[in-house]
mmCIF file of C-alpha atoms in Angstrom:
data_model
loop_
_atom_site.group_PDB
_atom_site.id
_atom_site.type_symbol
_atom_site.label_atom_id
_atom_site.label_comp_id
_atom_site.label_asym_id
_atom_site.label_seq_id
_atom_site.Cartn_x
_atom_site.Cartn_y
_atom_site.Cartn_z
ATOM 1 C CA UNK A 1 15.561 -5.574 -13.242
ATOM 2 C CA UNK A 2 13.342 -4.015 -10.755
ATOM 3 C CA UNK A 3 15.559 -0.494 -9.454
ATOM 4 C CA UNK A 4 17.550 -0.767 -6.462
ATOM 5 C CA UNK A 5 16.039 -0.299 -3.519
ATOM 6 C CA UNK A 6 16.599 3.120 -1.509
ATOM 7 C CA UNK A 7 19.007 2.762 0.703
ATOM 8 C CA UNK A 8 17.892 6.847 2.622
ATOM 9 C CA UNK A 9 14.852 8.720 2.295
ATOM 10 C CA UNK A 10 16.921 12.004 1.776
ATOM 11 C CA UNK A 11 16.274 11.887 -1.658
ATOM 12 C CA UNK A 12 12.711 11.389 -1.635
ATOM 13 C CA UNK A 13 12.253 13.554 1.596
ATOM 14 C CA UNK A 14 13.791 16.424 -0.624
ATOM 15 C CA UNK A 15 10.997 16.027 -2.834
ATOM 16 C CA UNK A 16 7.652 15.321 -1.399
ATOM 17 C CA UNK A 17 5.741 18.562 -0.080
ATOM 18 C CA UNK A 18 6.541 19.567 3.360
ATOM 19 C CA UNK A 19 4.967 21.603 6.100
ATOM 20 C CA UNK A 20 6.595 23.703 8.667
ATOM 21 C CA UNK A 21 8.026 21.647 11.702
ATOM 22 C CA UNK A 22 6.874 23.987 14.987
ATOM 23 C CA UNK A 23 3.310 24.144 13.178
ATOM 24 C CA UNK A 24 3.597 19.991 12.585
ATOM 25 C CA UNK A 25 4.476 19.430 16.378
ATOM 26 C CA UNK A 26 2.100 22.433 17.234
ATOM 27 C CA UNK A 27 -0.865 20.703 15.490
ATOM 28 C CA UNK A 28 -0.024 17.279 17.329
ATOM 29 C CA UNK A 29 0.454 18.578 20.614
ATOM 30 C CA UNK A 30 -2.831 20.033 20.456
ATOM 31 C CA UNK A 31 -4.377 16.824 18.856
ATOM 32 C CA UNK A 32 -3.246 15.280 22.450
ATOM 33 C CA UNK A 33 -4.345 17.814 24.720
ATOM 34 C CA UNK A 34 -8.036 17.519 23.237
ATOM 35 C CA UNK A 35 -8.293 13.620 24.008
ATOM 36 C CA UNK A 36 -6.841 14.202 27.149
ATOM 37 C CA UNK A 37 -9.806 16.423 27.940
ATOM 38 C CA UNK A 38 -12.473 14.626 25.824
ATOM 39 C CA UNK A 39 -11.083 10.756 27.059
ATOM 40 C CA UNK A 40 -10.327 12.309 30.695
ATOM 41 C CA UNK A 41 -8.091 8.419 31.480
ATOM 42 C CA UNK A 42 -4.413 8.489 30.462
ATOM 43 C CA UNK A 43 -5.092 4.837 29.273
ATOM 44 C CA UNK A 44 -7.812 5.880 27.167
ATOM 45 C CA UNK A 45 -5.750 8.268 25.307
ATOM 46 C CA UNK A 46 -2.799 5.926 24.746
ATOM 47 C CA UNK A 47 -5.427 3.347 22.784
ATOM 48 C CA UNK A 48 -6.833 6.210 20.867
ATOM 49 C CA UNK A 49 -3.546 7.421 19.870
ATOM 50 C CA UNK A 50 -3.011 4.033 18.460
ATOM 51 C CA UNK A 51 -5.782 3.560 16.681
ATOM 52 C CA UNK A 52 -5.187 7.013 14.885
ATOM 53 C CA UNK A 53 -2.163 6.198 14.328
ATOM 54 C CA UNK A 54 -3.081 2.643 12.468
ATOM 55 C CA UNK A 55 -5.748 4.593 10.397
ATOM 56 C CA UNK A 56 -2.870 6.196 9.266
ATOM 57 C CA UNK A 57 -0.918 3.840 8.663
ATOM 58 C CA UNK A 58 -2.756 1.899 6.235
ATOM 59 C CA UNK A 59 -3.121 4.631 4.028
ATOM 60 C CA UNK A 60 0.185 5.675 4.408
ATOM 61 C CA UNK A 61 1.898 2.794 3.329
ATOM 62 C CA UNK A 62 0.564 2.983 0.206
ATOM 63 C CA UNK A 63 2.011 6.347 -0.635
ATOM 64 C CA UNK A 64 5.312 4.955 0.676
ATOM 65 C CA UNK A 65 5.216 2.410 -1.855
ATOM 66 C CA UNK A 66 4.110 4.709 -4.514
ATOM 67 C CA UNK A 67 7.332 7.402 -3.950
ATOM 68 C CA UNK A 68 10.029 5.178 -2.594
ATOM 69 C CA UNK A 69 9.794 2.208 -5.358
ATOM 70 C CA UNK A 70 10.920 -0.155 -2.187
ATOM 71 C CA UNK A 71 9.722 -3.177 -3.710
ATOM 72 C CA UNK A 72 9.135 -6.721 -1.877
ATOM 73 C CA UNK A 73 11.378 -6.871 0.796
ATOM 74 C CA UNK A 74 13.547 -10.524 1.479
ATOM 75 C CA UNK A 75 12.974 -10.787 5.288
ATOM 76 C CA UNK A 76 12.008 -8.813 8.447
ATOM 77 C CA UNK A 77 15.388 -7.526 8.870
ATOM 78 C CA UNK A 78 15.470 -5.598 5.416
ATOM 79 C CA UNK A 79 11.609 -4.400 6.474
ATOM 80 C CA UNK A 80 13.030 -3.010 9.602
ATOM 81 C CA UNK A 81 15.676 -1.304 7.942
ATOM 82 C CA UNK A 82 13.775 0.319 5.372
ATOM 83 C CA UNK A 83 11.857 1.994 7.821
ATOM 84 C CA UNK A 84 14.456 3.540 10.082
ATOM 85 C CA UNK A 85 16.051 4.086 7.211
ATOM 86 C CA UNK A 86 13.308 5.771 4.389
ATOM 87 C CA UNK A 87 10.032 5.297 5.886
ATOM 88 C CA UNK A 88 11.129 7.981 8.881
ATOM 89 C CA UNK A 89 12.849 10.318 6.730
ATOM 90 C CA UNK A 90 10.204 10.340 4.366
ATOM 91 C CA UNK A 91 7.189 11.309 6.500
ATOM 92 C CA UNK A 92 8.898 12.748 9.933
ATOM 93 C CA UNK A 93 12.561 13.894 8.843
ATOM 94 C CA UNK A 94 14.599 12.005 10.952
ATOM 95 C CA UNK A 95 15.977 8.337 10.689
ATOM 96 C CA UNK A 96 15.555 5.895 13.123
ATOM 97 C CA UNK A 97 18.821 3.034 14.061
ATOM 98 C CA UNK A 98 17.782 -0.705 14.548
ATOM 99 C CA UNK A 99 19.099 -2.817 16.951
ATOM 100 C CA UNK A 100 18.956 -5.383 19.716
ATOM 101 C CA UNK A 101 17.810 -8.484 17.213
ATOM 102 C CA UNK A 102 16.526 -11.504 18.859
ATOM 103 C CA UNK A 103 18.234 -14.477 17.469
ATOM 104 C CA UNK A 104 14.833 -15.334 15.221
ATOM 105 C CA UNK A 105 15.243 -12.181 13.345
ATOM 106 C CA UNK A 106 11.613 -11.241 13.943
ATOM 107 C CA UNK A 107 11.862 -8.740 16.716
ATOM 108 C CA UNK A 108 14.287 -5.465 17.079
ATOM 109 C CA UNK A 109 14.140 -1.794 18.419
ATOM 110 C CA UNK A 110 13.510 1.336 16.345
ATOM 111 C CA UNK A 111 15.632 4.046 18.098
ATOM 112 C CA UNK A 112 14.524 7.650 17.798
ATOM 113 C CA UNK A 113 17.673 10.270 18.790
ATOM 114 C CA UNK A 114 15.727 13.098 17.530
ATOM 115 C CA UNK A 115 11.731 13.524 17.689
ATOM 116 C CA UNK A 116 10.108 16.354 16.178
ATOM 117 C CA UNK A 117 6.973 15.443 18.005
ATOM 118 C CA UNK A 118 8.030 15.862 21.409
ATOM 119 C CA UNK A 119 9.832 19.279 21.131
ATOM 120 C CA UNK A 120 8.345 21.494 23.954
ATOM 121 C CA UNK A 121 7.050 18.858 25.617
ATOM 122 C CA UNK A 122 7.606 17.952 29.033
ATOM 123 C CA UNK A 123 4.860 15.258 30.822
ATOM 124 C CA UNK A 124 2.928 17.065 33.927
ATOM 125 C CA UNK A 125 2.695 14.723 36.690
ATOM 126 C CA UNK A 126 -0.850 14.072 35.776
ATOM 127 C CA UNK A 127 -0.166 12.263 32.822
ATOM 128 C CA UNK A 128 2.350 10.118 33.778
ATOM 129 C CA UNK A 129 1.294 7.369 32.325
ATOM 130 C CA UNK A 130 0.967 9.077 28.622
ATOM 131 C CA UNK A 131 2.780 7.495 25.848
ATOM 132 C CA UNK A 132 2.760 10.831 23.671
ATOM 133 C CA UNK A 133 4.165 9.085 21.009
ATOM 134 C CA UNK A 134 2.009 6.395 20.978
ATOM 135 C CA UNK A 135 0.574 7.597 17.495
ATOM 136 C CA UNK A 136 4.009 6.338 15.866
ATOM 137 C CA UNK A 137 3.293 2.986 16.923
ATOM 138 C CA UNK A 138 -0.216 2.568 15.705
ATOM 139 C CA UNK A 139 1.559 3.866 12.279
ATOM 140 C CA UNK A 140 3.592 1.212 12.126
ATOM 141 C CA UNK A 141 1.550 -1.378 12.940
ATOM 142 C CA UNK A 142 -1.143 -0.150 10.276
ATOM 143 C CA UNK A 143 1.726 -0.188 7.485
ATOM 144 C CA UNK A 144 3.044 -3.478 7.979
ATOM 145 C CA UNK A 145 -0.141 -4.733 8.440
ATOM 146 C CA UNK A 146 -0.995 -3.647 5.005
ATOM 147 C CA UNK A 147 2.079 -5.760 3.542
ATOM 148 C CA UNK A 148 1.189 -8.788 5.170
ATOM 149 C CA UNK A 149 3.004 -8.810 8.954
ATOM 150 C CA UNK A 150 1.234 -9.268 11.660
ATOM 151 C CA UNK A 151 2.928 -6.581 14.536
ATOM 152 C CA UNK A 152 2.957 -6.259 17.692
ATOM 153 C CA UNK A 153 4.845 -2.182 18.600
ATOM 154 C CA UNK A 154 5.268 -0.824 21.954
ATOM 155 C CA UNK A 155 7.234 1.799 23.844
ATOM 156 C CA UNK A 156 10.440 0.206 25.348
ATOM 157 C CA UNK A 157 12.358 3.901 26.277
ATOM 158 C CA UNK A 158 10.571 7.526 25.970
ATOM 159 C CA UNK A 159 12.839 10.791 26.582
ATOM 160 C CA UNK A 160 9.895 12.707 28.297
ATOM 161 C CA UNK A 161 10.004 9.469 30.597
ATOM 162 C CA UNK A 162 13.517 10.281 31.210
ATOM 163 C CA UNK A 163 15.264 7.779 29.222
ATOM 164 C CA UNK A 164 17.780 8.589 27.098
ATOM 165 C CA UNK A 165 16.182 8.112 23.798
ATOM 166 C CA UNK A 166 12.825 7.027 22.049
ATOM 167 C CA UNK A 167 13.159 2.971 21.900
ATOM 168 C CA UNK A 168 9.992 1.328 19.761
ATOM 169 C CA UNK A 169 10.156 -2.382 19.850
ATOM 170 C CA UNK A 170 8.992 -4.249 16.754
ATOM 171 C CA UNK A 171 7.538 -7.736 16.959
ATOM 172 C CA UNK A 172 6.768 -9.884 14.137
ATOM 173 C CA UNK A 173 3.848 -11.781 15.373
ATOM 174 C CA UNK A 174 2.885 -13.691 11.793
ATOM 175 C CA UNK A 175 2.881 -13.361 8.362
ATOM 176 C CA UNK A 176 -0.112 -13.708 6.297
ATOM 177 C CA UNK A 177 -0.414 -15.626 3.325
ATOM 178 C CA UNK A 178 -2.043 -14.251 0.073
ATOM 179 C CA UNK A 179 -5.239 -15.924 -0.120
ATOM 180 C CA UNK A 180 -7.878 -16.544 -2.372
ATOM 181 C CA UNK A 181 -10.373 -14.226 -1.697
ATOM 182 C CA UNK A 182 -13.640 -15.720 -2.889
ATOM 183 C CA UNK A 183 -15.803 -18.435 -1.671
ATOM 184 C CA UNK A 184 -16.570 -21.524 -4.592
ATOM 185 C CA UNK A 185 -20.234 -21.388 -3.959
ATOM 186 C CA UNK A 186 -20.348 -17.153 -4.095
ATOM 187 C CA UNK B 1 -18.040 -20.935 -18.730
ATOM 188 C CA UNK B 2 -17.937 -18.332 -21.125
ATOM 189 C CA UNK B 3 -14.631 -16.178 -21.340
ATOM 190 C CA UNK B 4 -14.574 -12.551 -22.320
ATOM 191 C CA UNK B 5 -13.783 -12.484 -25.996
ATOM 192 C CA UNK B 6 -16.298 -15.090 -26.607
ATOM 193 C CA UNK B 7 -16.500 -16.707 -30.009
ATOM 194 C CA UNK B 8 -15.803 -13.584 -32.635
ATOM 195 C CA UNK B 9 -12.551 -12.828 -31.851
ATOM 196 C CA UNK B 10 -11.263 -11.188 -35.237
ATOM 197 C CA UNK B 11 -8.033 -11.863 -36.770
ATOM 198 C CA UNK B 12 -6.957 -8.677 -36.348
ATOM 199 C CA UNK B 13 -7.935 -5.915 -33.830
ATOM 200 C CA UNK B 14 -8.754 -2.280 -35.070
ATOM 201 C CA UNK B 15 -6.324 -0.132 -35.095
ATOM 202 C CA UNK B 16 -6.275 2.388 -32.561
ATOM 203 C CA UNK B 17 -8.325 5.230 -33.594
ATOM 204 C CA UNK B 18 -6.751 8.889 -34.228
ATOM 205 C CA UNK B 19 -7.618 10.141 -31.369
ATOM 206 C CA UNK B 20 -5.059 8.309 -29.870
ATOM 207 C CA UNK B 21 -7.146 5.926 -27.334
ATOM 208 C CA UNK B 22 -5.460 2.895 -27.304
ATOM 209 C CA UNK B 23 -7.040 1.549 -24.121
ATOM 210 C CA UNK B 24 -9.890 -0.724 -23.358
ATOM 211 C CA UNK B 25 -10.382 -0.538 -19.695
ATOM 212 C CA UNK B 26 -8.669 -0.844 -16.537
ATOM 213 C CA UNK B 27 -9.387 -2.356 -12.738
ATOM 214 C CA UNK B 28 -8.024 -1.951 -9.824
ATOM 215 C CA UNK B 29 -8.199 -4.010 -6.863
ATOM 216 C CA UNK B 30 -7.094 -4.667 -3.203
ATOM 217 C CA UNK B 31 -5.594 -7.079 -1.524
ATOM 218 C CA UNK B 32 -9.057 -8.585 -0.743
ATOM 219 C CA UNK B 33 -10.008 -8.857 -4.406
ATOM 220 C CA UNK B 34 -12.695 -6.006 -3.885
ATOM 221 C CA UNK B 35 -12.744 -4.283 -7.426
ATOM 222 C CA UNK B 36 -12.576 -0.482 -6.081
ATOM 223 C CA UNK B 37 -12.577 0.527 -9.520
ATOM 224 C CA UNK B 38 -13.895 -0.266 -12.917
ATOM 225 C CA UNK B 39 -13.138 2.168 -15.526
ATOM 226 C CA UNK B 40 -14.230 1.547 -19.218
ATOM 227 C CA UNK B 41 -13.142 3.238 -22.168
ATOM 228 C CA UNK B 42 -13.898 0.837 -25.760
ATOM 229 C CA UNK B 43 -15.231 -2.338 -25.068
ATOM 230 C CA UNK B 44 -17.859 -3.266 -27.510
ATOM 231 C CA UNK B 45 -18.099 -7.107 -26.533
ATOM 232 C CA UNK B 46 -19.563 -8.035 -23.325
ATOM 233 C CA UNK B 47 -20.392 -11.259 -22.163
ATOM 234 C CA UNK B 48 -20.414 -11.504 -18.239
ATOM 235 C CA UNK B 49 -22.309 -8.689 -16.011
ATOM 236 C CA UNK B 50 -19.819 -6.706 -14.172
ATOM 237 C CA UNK B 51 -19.796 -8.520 -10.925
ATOM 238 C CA UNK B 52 -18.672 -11.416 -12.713
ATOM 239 C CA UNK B 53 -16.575 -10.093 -15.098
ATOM 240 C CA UNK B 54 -14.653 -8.393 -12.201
ATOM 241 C CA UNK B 55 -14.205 -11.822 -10.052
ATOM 242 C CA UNK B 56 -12.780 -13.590 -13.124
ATOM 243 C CA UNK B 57 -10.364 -10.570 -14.194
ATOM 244 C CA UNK B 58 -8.925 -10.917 -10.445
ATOM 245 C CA UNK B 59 -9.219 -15.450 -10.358
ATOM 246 C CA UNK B 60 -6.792 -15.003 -13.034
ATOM 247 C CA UNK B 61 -4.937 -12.530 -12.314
ATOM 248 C CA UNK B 62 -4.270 -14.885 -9.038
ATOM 249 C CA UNK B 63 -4.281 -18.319 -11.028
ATOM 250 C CA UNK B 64 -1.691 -16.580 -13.544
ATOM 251 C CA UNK B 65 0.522 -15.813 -10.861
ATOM 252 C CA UNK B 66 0.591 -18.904 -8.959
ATOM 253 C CA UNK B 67 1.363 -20.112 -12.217
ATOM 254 C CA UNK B 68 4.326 -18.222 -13.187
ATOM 255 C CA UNK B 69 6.164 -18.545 -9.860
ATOM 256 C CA UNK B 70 5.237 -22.190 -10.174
ATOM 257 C CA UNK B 71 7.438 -22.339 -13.091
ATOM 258 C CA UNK B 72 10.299 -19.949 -12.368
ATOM 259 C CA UNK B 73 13.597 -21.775 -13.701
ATOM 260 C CA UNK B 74 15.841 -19.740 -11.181
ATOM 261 C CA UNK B 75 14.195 -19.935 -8.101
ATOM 262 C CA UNK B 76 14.996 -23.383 -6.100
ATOM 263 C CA UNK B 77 12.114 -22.971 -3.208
ATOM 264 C CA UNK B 78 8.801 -23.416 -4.855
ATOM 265 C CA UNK B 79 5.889 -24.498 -3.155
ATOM 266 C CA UNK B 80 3.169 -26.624 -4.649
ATOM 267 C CA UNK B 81 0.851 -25.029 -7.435
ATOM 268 C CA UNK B 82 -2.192 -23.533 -5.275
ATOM 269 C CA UNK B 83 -0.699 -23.106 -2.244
ATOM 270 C CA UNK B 84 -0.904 -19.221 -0.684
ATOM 271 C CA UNK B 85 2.676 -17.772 -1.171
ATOM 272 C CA UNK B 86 3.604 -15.542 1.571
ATOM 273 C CA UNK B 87 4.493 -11.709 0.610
ATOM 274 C CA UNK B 88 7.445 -11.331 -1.290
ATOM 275 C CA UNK B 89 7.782 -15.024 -2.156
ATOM 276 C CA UNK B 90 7.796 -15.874 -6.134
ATOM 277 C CA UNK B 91 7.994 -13.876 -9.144
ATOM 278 C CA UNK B 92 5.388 -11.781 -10.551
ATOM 279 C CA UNK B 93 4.512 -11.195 -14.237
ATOM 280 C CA UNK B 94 3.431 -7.871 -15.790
ATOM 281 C CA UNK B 95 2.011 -8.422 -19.198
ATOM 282 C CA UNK B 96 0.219 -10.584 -21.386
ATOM 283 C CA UNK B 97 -0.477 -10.178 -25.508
ATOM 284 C CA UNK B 98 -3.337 -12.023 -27.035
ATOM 285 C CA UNK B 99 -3.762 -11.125 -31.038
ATOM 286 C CA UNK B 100 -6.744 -8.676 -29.897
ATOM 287 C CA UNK B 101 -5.783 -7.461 -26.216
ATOM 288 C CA UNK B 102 -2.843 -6.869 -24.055
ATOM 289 C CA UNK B 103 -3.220 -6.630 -20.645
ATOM 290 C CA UNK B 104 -0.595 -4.738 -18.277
ATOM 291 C CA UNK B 105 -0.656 -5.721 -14.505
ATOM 292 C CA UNK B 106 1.034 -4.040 -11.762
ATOM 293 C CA UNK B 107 1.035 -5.137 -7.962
ATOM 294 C CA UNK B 108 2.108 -3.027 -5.117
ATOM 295 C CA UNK B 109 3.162 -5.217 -1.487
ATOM 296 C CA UNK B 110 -0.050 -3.622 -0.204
ATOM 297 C CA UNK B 111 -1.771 -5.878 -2.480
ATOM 298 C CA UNK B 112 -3.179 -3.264 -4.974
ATOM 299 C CA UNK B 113 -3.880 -4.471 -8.338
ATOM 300 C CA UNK B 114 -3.461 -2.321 -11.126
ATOM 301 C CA UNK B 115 -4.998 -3.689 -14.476
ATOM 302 C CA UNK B 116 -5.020 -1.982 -17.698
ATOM 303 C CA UNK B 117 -6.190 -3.484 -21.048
ATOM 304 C CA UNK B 118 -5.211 -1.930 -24.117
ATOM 305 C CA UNK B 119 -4.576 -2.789 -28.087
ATOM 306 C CA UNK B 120 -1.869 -5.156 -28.472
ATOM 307 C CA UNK B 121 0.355 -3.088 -30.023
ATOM 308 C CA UNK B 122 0.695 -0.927 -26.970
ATOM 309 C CA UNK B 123 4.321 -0.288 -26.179
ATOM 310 C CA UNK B 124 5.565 -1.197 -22.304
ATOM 311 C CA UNK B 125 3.318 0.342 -19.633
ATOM 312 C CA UNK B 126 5.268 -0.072 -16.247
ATOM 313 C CA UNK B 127 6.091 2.732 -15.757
ATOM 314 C CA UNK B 128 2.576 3.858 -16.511
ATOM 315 C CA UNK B 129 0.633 1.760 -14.057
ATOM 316 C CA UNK B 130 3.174 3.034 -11.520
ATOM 317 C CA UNK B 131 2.013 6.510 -12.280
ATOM 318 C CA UNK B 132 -1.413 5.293 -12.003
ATOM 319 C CA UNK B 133 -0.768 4.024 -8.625
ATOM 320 C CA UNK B 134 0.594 7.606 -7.458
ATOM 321 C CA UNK B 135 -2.512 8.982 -8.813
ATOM 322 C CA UNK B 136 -4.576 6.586 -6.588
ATOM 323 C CA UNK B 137 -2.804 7.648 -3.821
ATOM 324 C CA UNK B 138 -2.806 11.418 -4.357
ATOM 325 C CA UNK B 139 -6.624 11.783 -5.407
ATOM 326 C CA UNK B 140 -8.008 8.402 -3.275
ATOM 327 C CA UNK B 141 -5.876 7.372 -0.321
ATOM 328 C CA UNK B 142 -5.021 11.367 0.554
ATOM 329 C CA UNK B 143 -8.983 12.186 0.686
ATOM 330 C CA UNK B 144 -10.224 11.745 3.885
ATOM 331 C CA UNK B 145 -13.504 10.825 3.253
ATOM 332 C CA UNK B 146 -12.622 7.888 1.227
ATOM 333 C CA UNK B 147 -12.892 4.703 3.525
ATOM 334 C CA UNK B 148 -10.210 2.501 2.463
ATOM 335 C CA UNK B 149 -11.656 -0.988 1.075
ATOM 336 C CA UNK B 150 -14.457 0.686 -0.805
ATOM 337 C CA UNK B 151 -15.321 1.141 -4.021
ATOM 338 C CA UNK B 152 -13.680 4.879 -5.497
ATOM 339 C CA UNK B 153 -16.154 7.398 -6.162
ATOM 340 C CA UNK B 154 -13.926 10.491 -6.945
ATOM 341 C CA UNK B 155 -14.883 12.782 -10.144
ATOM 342 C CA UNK B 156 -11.535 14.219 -9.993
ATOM 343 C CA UNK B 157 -9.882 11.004 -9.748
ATOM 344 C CA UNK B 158 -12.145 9.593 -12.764
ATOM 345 C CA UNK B 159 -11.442 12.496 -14.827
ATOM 346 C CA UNK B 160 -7.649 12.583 -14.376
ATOM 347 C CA UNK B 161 -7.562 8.979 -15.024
ATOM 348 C CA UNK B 162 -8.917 9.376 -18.388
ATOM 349 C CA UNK B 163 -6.826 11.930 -19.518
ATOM 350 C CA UNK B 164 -3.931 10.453 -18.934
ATOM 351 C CA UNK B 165 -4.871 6.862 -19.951
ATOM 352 C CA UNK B 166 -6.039 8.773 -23.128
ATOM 353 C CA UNK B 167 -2.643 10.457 -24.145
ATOM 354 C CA UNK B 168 -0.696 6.621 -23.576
ATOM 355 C CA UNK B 169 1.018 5.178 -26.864
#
């Protein structure tokens, strides 16, 4: 029998190395600032973000699979809850809750109470447009789309925005079959 | 089509030597069959060059499992035998024992392939591929130099690898 799947990330987040928070949110903030003066457009930024994010997220997912022993999950739903649940706690500390399902079961919100990324952070009113975050979704996006799902991630509520909470909205766009990776002829 | 093995297969395989090296060699590959690495320890009969060699080790590796989902008594939704599964559909097996060779196979959802092939007589190694997977991702997916998709070239990585593979019952 394979082991039960994790149900929390404490566990695991109690024993993978760690590095201090201020210096984690420190090192990201700065990160930010730099594109904003190398990119100059808000816009610019936001894609970057993503992309660094996805660059991490396909490496990522592999030592997620290596430490948590989450094997195959059934359908989106458990995916989606295994991320809020261990895949935040294990790399950012914090868990995420899922809600507002569609009725298909292939799109929900990720919602963030508590960010470490964002503490000290407040948007000047020349980067309005900023999705700070933005590097969050490009992870997730990268990990899934290392176990087969197609995503599609965006920003539905940001606190420095002033909503009420971080709200990432999940879309399953397609999964991909395993294929056969080699031509006949080759 | 010649198989690895070829024609001499003995009746019985040697037994593994005293220094305690029970394996023959080991592959792993990604999800889009690109061998990222090859590592040989004791293999003495060679009949395909590597690039070969590789692409049949991972045809049936793929073949096999298509196979043994295709005839899983307990699952009721099967799809015909050849047609691409999606993730997390079918079972999966983890071993097979010839008289000379067993081979171990692990598979993460990312689609790494983990192969090991040791002396028959080896005991279980699950739990020993899974180490080797966390040692892929501490020495290869952690460096940042290492472009995912590419073949491994990491000393360290090498080097640990055999050591460990070289203390397995």
């Amino acid at each position: 029998m394979a082991p039960a799947v994790p149900r929390s990330g404490d566990a695991i987040f109690a024993n993978v190395e760690r590095v201090n928070a201020e210096l984690f949110t420190l090192t990201y903030g700065a990160i930010v600032r730099q594109l904003l003066t190398d990119l100059e457009e808000v816009e610019e930024v936001n894609k970057q973000l993503d992309q660094m994010g996805y660059n991490i997220g396909i490496r990522l997912i592999d030592e997620f699979l290596a430490k948590s022993n989450v094997t195959r999950c059934v359908d989106f739903r458990e995916t989606a809850e295994v991320i809020a649940k261990v895949g935040f706690k294990m790399f950012l500390g914090v868990t995420a809750s899922v809600t507002n399902w569609d009725t298909a079961g292939t799109c929900c919100s990720l919602i963030l109470e508590d960010n470490p990324l964002v503490d000290f952070v407040e948007l000047p009113d020349t980067c309005q447009g900023l999705y700070y975050c933005n590097i969050l979704s490009g992870v997730v996006r990268g990990a899934l789309e290392m176990v087969s799902m197609k995503t599609e991630v965006t920003w539905v509520r940001d606190m420095l925005r002033g909503d009420d909470a971080f709200e990432l909205q999940v879309k399953l766009l397609k999964q991909v079959p395993e294929e056969y990776p080699y031509k006949d002829d080759e | 089509m010649q198989f690895f093995g070829g024609s001499e297969i003995s009746p019985s395989p040697p037994l593994p030597t005293a220094s305690g090296n029970n394996a023959h060699m080991m592959y792993i590959f990604n999800r889009n069959g690109v061998c990222l690495l090859y590592r040989e320890w004791n293999r003495p009969l060679r009949t395909l060059d590597s690039n070969q060699d590789h692409k049949l080790m991972f045809g049936l590796l793929f073949s096999l499992k298509s196979l043994t989902a295709k005839m899983d008594p307990s699952s009721a939704e099967k799809g015909n035998l050849g047609v691409p599964q999606l993730p997390g559909q079918g079972c999966s097996f983890h071993s097979f024992r010839t008289n000379t060779y067993k081979l171990s196979f692990m598979e993460s959802p990312s689609g790494i392939k983990i192969i090991l092939v040791t002396h028959p007589k080896a005991s279980d190694l699950r739990e020993s591929l899974k180490y080797i997977y966390n040692l892929y991702v501490e020495y290869v997916v952690k460096n940042p130099l290492y472009t995912p998709g590419t073949p491994i070239r990491s000393e360290l990585f090498n080097t640990t690898l055999d050591q460990y593979v070289r203390g397995l019952g």
